[in-house]
JSON list of C-alpha atoms in Angstrom, two decimals:
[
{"chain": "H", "resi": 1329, "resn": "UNK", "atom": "CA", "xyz": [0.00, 0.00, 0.00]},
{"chain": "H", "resi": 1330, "resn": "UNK", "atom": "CA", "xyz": [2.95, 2.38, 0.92]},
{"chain": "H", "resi": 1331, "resn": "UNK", "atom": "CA", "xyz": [3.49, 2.17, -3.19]},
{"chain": "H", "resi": 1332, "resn": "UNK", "atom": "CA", "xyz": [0.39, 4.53, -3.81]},
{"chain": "H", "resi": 1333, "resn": "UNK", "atom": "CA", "xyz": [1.75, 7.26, -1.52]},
{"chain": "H", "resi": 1334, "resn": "UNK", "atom": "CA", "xyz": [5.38, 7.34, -2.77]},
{"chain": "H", "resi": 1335, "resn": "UNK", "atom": "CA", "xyz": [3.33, 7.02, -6.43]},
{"chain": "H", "resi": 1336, "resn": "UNK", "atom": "CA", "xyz": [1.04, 9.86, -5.35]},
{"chain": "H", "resi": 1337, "resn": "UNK", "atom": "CA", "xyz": [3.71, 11.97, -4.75]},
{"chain": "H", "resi": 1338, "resn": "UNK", "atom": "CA", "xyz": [6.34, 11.31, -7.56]},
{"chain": "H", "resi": 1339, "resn": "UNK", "atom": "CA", "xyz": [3.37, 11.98, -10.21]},
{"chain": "H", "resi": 1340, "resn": "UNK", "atom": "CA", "xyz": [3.33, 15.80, -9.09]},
{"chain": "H", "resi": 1341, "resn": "UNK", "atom": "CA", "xyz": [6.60, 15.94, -10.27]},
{"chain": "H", "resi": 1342, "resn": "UNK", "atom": "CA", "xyz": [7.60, 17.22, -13.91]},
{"chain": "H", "resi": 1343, "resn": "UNK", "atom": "CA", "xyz": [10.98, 16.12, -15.76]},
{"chain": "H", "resi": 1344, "resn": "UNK", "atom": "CA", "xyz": [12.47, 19.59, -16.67]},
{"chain": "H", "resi": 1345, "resn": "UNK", "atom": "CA", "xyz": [15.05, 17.92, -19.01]},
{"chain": "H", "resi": 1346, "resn": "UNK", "atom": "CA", "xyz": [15.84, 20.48, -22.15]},
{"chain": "H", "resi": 1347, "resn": "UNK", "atom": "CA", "xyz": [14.62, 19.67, -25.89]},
{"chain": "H", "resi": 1348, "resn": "UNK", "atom": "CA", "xyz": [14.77, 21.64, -28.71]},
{"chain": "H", "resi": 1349, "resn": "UNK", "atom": "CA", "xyz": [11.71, 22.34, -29.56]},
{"chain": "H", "resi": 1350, "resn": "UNK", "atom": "CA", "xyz": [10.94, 20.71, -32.57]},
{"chain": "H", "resi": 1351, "resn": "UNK", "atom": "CA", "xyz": [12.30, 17.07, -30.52]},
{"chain": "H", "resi": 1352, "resn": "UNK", "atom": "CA", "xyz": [9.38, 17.72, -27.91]},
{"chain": "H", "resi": 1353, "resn": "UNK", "atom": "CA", "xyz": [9.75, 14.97, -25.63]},
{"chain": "H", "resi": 1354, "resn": "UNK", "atom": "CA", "xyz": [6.29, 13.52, -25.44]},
{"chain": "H", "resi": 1355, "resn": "UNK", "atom": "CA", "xyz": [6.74, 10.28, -23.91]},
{"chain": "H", "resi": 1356, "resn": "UNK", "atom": "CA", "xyz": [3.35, 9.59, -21.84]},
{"chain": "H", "resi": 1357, "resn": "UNK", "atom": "CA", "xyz": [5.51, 9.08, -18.37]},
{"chain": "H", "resi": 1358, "resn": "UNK", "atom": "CA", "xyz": [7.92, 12.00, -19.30]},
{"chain": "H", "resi": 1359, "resn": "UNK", "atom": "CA", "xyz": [6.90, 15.73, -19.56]},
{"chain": "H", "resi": 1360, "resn": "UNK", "atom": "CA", "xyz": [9.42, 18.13, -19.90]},
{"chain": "H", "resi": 1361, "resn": "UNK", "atom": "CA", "xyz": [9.20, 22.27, -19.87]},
{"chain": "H", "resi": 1362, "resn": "UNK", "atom": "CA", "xyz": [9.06, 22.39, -23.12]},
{"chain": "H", "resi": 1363, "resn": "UNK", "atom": "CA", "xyz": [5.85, 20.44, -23.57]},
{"chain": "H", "resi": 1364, "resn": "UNK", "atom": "CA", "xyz": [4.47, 22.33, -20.53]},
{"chain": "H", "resi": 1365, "resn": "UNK", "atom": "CA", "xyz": [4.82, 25.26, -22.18]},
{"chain": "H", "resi": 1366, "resn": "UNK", "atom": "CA", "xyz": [3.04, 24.61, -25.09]},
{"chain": "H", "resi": 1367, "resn": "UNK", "atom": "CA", "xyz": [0.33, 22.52, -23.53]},
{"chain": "H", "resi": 1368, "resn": "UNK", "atom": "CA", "xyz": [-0.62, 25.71, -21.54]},
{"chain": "H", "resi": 1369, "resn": "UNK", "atom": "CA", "xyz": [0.04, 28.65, -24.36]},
{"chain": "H", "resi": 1370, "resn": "UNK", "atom": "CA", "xyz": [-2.40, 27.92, -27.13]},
{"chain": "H", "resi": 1371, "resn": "UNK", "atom": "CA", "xyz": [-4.67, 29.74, -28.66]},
{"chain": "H", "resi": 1372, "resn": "UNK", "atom": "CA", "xyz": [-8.37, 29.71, -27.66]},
{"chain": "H", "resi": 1373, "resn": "UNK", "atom": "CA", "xyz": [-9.54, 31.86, -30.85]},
{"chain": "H", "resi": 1374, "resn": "UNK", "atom": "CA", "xyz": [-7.77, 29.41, -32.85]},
{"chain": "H", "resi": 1375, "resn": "UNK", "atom": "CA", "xyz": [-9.38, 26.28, -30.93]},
{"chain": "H", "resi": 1376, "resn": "UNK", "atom": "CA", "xyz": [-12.49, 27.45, -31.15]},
{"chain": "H", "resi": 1377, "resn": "UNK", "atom": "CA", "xyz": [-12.50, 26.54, -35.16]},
{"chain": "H", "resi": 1378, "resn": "UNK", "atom": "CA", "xyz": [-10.61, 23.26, -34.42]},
{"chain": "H", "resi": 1379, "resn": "UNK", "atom": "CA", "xyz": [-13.24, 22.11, -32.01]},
{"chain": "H", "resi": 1380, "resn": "UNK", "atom": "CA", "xyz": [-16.22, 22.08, -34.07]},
{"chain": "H", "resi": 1381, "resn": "UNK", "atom": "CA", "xyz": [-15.97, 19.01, -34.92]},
{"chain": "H", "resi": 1382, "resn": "UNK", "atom": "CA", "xyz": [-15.82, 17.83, -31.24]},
{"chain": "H", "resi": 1383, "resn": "UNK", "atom": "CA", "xyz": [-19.25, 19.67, -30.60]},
{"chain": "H", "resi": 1384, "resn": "UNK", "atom": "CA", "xyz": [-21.65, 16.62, -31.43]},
{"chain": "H", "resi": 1385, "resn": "UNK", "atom": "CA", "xyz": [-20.46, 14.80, -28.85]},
{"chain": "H", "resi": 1386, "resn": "UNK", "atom": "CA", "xyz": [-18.96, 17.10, -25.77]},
{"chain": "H", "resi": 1387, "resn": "UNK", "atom": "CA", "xyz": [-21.83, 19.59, -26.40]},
{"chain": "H", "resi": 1388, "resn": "UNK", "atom": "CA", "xyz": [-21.36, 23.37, -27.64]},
{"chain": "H", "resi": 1389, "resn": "UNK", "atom": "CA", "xyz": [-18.83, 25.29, -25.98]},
{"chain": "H", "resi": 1390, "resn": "UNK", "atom": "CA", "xyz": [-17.79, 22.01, -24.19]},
{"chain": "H", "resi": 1391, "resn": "UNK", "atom": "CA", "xyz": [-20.53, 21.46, -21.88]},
{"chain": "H", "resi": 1392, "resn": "UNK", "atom": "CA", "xyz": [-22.04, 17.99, -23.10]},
{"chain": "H", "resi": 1393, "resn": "UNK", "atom": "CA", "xyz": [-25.39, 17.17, -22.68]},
{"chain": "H", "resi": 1394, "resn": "UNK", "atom": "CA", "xyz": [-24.78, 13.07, -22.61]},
{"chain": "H", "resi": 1395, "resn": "UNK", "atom": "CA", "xyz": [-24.55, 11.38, -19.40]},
{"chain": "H", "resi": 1396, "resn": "UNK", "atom": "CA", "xyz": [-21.45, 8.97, -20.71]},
{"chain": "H", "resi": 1397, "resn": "UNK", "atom": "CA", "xyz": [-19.82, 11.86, -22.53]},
{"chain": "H", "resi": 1398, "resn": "UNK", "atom": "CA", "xyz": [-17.63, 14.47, -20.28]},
{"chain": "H", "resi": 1399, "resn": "UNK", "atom": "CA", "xyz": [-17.93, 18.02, -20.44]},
{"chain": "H", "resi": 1400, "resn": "UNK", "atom": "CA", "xyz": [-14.57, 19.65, -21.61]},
{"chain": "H", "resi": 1401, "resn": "UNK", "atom": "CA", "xyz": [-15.43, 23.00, -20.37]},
{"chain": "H", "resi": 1402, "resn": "UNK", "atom": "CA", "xyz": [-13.14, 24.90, -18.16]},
{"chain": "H", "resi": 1403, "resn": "UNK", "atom": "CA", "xyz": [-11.14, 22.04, -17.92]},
{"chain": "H", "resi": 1404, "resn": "UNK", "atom": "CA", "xyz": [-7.27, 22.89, -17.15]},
{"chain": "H", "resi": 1405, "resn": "UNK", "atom": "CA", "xyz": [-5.56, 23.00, -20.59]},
{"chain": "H", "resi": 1406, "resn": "UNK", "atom": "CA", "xyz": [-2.89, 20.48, -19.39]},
{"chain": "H", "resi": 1407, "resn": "UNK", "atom": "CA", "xyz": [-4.72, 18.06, -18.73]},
{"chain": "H", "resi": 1408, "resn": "UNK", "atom": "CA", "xyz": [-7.01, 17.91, -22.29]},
{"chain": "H", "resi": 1409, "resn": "UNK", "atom": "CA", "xyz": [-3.93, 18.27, -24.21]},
{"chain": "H", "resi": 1410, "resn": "UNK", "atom": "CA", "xyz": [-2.53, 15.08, -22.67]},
{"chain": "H", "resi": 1411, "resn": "UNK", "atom": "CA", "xyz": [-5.93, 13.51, -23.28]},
{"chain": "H", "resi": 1412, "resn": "UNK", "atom": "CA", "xyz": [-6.07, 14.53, -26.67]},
{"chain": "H", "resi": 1413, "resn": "UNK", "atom": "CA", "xyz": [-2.36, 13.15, -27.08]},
{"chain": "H", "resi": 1414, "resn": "UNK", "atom": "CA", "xyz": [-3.07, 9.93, -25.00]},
{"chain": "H", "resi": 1415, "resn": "UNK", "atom": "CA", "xyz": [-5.45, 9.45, -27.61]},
{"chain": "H", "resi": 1416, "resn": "UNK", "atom": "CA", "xyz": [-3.88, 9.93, -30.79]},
{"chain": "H", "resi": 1417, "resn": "UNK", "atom": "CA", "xyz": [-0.75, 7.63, -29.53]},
{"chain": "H", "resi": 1418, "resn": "UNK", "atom": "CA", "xyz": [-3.52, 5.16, -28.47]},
{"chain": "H", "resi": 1419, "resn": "UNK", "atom": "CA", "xyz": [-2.35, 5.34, -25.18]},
{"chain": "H", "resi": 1420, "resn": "UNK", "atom": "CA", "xyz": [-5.80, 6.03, -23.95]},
{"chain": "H", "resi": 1421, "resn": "UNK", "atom": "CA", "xyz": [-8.24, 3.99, -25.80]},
{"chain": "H", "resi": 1422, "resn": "UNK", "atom": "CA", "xyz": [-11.29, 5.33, -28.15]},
{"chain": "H", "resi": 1423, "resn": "UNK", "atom": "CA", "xyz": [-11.75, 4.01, -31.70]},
{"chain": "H", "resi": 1424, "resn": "UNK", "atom": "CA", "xyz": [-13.74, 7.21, -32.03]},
{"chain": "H", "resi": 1425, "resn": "UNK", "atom": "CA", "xyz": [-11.50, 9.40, -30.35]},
{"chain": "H", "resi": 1426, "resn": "UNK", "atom": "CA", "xyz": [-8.45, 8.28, -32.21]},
{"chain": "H", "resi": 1427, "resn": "UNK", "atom": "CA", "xyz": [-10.39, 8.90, -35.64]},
{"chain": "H", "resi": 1428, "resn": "UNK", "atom": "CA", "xyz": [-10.55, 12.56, -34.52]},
{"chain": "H", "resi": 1429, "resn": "UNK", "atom": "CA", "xyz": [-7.53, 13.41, -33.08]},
{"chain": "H", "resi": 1430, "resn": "UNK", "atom": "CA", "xyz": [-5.09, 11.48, -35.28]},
{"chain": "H", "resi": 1431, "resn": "UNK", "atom": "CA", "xyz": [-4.03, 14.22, -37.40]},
{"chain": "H", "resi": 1432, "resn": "UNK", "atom": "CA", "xyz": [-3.78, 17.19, -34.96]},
{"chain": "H", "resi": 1433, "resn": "UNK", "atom": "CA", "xyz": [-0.58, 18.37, -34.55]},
{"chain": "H", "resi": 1434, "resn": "UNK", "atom": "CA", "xyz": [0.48, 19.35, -30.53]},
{"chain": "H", "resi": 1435, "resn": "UNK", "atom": "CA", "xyz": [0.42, 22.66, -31.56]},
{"chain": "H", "resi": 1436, "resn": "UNK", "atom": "CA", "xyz": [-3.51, 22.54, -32.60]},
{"chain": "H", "resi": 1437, "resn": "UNK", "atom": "CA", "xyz": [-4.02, 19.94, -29.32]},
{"chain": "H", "resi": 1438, "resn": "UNK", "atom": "CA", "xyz": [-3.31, 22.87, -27.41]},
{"chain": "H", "resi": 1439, "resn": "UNK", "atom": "CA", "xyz": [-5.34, 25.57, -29.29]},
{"chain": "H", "resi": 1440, "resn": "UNK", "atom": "CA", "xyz": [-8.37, 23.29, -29.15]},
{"chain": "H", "resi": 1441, "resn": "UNK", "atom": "CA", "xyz": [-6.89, 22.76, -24.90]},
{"chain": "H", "resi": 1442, "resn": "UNK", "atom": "CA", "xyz": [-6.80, 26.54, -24.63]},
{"chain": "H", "resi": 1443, "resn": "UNK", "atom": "CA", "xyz": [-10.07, 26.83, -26.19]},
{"chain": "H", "resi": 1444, "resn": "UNK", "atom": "CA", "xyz": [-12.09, 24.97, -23.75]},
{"chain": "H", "resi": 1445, "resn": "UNK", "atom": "CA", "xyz": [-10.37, 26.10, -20.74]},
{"chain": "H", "resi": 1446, "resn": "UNK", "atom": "CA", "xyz": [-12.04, 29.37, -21.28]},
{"chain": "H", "resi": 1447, "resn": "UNK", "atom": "CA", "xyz": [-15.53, 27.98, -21.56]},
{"chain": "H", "resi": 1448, "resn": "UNK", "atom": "CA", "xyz": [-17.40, 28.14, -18.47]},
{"chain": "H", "resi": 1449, "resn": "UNK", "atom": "CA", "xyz": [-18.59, 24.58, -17.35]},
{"chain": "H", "resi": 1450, "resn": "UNK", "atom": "CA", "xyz": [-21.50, 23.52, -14.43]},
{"chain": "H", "resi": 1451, "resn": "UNK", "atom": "CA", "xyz": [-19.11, 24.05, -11.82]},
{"chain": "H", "resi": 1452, "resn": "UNK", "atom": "CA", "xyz": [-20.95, 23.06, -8.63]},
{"chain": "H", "resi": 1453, "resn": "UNK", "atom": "CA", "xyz": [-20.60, 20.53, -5.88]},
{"chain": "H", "resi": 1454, "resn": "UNK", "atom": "CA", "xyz": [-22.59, 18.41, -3.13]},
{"chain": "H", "resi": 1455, "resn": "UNK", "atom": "CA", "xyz": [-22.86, 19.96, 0.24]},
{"chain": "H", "resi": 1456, "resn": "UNK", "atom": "CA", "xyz": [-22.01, 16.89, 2.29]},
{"chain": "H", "resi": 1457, "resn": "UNK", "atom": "CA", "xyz": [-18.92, 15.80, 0.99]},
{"chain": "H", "resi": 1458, "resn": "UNK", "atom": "CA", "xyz": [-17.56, 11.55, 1.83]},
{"chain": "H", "resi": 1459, "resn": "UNK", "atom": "CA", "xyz": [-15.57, 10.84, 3.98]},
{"chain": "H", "resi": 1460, "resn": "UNK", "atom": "CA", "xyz": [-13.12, 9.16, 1.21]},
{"chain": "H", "resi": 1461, "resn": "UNK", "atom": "CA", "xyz": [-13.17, 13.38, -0.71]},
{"chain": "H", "resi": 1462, "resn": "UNK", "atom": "CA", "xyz": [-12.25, 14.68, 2.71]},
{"chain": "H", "resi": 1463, "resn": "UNK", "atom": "CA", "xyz": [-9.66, 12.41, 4.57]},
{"chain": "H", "resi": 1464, "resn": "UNK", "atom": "CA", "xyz": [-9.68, 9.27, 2.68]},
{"chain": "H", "resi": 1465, "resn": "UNK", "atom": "CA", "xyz": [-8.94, 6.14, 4.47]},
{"chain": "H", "resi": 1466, "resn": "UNK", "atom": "CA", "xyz": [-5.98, 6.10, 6.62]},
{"chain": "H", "resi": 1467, "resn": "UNK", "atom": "CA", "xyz": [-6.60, 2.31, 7.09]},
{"chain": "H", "resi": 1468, "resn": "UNK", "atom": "CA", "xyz": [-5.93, 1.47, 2.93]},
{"chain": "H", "resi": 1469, "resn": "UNK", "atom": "CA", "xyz": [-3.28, 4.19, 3.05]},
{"chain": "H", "resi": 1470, "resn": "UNK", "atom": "CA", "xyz": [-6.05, 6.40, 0.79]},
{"chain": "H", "resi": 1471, "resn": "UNK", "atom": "CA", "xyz": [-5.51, 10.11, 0.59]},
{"chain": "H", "resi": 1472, "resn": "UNK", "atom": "CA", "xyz": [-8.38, 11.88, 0.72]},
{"chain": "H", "resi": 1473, "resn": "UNK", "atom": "CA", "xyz": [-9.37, 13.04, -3.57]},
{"chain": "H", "resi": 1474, "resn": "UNK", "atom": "CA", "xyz": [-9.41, 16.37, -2.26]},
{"chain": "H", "resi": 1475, "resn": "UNK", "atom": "CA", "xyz": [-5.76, 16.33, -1.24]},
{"chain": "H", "resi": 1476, "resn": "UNK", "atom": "CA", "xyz": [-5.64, 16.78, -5.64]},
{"chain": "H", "resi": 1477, "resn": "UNK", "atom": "CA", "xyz": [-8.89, 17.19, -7.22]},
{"chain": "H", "resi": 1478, "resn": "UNK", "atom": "CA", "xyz": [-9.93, 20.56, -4.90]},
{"chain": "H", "resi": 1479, "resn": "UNK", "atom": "CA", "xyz": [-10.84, 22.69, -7.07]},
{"chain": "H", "resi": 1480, "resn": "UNK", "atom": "CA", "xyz": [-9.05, 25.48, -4.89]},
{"chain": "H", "resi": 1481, "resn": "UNK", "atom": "CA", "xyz": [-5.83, 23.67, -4.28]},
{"chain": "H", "resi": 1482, "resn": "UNK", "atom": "CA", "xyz": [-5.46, 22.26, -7.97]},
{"chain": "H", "resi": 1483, "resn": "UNK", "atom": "CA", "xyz": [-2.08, 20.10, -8.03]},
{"chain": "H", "resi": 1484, "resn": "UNK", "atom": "CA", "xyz": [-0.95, 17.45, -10.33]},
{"chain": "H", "resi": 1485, "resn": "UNK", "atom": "CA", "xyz": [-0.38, 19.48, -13.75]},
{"chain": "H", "resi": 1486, "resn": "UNK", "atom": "CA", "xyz": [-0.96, 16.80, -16.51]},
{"chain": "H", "resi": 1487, "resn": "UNK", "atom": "CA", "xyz": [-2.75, 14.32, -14.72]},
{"chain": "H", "resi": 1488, "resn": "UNK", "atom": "CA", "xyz": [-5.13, 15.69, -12.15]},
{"chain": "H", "resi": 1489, "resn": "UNK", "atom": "CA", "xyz": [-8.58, 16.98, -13.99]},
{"chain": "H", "resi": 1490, "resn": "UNK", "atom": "CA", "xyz": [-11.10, 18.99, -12.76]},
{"chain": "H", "resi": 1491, "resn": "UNK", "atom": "CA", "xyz": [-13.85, 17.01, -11.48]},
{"chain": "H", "resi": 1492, "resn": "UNK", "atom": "CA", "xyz": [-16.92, 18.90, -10.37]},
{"chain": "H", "resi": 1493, "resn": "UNK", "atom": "CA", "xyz": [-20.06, 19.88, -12.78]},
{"chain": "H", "resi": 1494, "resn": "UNK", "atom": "CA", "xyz": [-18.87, 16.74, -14.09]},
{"chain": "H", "resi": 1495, "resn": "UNK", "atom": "CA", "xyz": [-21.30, 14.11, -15.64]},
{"chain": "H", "resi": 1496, "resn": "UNK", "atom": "CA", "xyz": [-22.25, 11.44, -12.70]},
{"chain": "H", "resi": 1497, "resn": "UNK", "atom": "CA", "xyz": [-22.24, 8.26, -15.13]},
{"chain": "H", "resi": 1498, "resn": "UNK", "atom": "CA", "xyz": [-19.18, 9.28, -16.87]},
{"chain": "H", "resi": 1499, "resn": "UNK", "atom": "CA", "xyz": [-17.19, 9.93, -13.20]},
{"chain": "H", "resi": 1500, "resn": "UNK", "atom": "CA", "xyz": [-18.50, 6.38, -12.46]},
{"chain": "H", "resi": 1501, "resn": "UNK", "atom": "CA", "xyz": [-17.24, 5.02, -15.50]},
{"chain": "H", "resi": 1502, "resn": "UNK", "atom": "CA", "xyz": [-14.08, 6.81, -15.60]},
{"chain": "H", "resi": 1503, "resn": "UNK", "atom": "CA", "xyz": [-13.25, 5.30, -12.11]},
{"chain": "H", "resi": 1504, "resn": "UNK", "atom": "CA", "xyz": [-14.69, 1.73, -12.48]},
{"chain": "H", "resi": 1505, "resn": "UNK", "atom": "CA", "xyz": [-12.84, 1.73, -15.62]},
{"chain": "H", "resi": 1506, "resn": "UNK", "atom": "CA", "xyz": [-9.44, 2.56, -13.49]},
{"chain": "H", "resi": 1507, "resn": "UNK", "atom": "CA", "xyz": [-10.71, -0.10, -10.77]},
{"chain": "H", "resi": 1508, "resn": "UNK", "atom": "CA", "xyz": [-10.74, -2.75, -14.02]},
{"chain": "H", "resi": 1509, "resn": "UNK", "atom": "CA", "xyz": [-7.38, -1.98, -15.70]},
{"chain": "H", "resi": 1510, "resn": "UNK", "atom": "CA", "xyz": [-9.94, -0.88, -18.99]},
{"chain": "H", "resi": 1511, "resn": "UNK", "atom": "CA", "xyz": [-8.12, 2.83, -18.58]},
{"chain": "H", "resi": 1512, "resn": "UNK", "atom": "CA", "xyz": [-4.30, 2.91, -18.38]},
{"chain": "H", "resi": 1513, "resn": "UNK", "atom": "CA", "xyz": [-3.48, 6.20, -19.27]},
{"chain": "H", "resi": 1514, "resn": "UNK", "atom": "CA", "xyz": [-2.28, 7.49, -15.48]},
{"chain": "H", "resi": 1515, "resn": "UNK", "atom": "CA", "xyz": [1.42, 8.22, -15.15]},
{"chain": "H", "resi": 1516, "resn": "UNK", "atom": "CA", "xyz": [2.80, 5.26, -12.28]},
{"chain": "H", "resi": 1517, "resn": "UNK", "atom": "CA", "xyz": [-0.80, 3.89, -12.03]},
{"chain": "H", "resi": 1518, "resn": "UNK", "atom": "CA", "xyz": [-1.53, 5.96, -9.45]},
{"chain": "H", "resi": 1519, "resn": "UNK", "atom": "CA", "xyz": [-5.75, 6.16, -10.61]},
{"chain": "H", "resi": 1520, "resn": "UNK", "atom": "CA", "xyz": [-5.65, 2.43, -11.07]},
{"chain": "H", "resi": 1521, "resn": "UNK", "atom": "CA", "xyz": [-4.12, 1.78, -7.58]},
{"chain": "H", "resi": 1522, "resn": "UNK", "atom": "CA", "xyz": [-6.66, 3.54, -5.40]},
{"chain": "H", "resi": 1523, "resn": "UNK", "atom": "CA", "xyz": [-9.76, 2.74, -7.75]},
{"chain": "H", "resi": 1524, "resn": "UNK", "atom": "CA", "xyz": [-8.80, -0.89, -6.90]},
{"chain": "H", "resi": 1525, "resn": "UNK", "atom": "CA", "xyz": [-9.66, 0.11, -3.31]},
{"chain": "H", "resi": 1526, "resn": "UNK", "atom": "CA", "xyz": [-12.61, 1.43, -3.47]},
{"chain": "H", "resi": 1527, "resn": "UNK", "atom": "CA", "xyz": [-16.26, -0.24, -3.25]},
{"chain": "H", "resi": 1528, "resn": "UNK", "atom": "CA", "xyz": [-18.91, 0.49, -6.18]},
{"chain": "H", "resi": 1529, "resn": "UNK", "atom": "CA", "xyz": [-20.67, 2.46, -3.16]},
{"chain": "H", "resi": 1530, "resn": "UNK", "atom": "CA", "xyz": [-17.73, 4.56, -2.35]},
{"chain": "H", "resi": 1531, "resn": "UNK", "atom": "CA", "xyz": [-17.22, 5.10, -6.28]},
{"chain": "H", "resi": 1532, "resn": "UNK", "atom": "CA", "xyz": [-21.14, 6.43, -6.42]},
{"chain": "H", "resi": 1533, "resn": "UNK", "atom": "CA", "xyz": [-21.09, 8.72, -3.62]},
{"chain": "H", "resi": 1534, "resn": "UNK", "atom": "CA", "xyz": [-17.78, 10.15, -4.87]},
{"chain": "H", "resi": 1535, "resn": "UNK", "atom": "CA", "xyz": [-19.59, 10.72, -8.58]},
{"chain": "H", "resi": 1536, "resn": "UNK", "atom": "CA", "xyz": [-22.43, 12.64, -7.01]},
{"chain": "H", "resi": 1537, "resn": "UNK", "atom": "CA", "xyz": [-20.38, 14.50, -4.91]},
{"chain": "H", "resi": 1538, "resn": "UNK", "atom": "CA", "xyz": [-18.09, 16.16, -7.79]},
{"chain": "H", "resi": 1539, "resn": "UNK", "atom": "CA", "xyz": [-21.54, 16.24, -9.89]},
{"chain": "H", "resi": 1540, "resn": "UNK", "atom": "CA", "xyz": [-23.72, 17.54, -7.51]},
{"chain": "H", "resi": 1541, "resn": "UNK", "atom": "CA", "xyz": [-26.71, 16.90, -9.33]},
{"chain": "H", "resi": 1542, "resn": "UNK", "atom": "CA", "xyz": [-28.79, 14.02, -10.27]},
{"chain": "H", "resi": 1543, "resn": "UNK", "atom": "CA", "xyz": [-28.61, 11.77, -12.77]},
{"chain": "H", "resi": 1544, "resn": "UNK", "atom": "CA", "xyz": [-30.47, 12.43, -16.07]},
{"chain": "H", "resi": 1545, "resn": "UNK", "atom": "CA", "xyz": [-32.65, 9.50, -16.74]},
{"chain": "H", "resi": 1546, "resn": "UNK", "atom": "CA", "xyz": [-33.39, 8.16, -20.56]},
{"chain": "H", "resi": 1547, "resn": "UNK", "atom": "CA", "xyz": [-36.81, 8.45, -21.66]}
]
């Protein structure tokens, strides 16, 4: 269990090895300055054309309007652009995704990044948080997910997303997926180590925490 702490804490930590900048080192476990840099300087007016085509599924403007889909909007630019990247080098897995993304170059990943980070999402969350968002569980050696996802206290750069407003089913999925091994796309399995610890129960009353709303039934 000690593994997920010492994990934990070497994720929050960037390689600042120097590249040239057309040799951006974009190895999923290595992030240099360089990529930093660009990941966080695009250019929203410019992403704002790019991401039309992502509209039918994450909604206009990034807030999506399908339970399974997330919302993209005022998400930190970091973290989409390593999505997007994850997905193109099949790193995360999407058939659909990939088809989109495959020809972007990093330059429009973080333009389209940049774009919805200005976009105002349904940022709101529960009043009575869990006990696993506050403290966690010392017993399992489980931080609490505040200690990275607050949305005050952001840390994490690439790898720690924001979470509330988010879509219920999707934060459900997202998580079970981690619990499963289905999603490998977090640097030194840190997502995959403490999803394995948690019960379906704790994994639902996380999701409607971040959400804060209720799930929107099919008719």
């Amino acid at each position: 269990m000690k593994n997920i702490i010492v994990a934990s804490l070497a994720f929050l930590t960037f390689n600042f090895s120097v590249h040239s900048a057309d040799k951006l080192s974009l190895s999923h476990s290595v992030w240099t300055k360089e990529v930093h840099q660009l990941a966080t300087s695009g250019v929203a007016k410019k992403g704002k054309k790019l991401a039309r085509k992502c509209d039918s599924c994450h909604g206009d403007n990034g807030v999506s309007e399908d339970n399974e889909t997330p919302s993209l909007a005022g998400q930190k630019p970091a973290y989409t652009f390593k999505q997007i990247y994850d997905y193109q080098h099949k790193i995360r897995k999407n058939k659909t995704m990939y088809k989109k993304v495959k020809k972007l170059s990093y330059q429009q990943m973080a333009d389209i990044a940049a774009w919805y980070s200005t976009q105002k999402g349904e940022k709101r969350l529960g009043k009575n948080p869990p006990q696993m968002v506050i403290s966690g569980d010392k017993a399992r050696f489980l931080i609490g997910c505040d200690m990275c996802h607050n949305p005050n206290v952001m840390t994490g750069g690439f790898q720690v997303p924001i979470l509330e407003g988010q879509k219920i089913e999707y934060l459900i999925e997202t998580m079970t997926a981690f619990k499963e091994d289905d999603r490998e796309n977090d640097e030194y399995s840190v997502m995959r180590d403490i999803a394995k610890l948690l019960s379906d129960e704790e994994i639902e009353k996380i999701a409607k925490y971040y959400a804060a709303k209720p799930i929107i039934e099919d008719e």
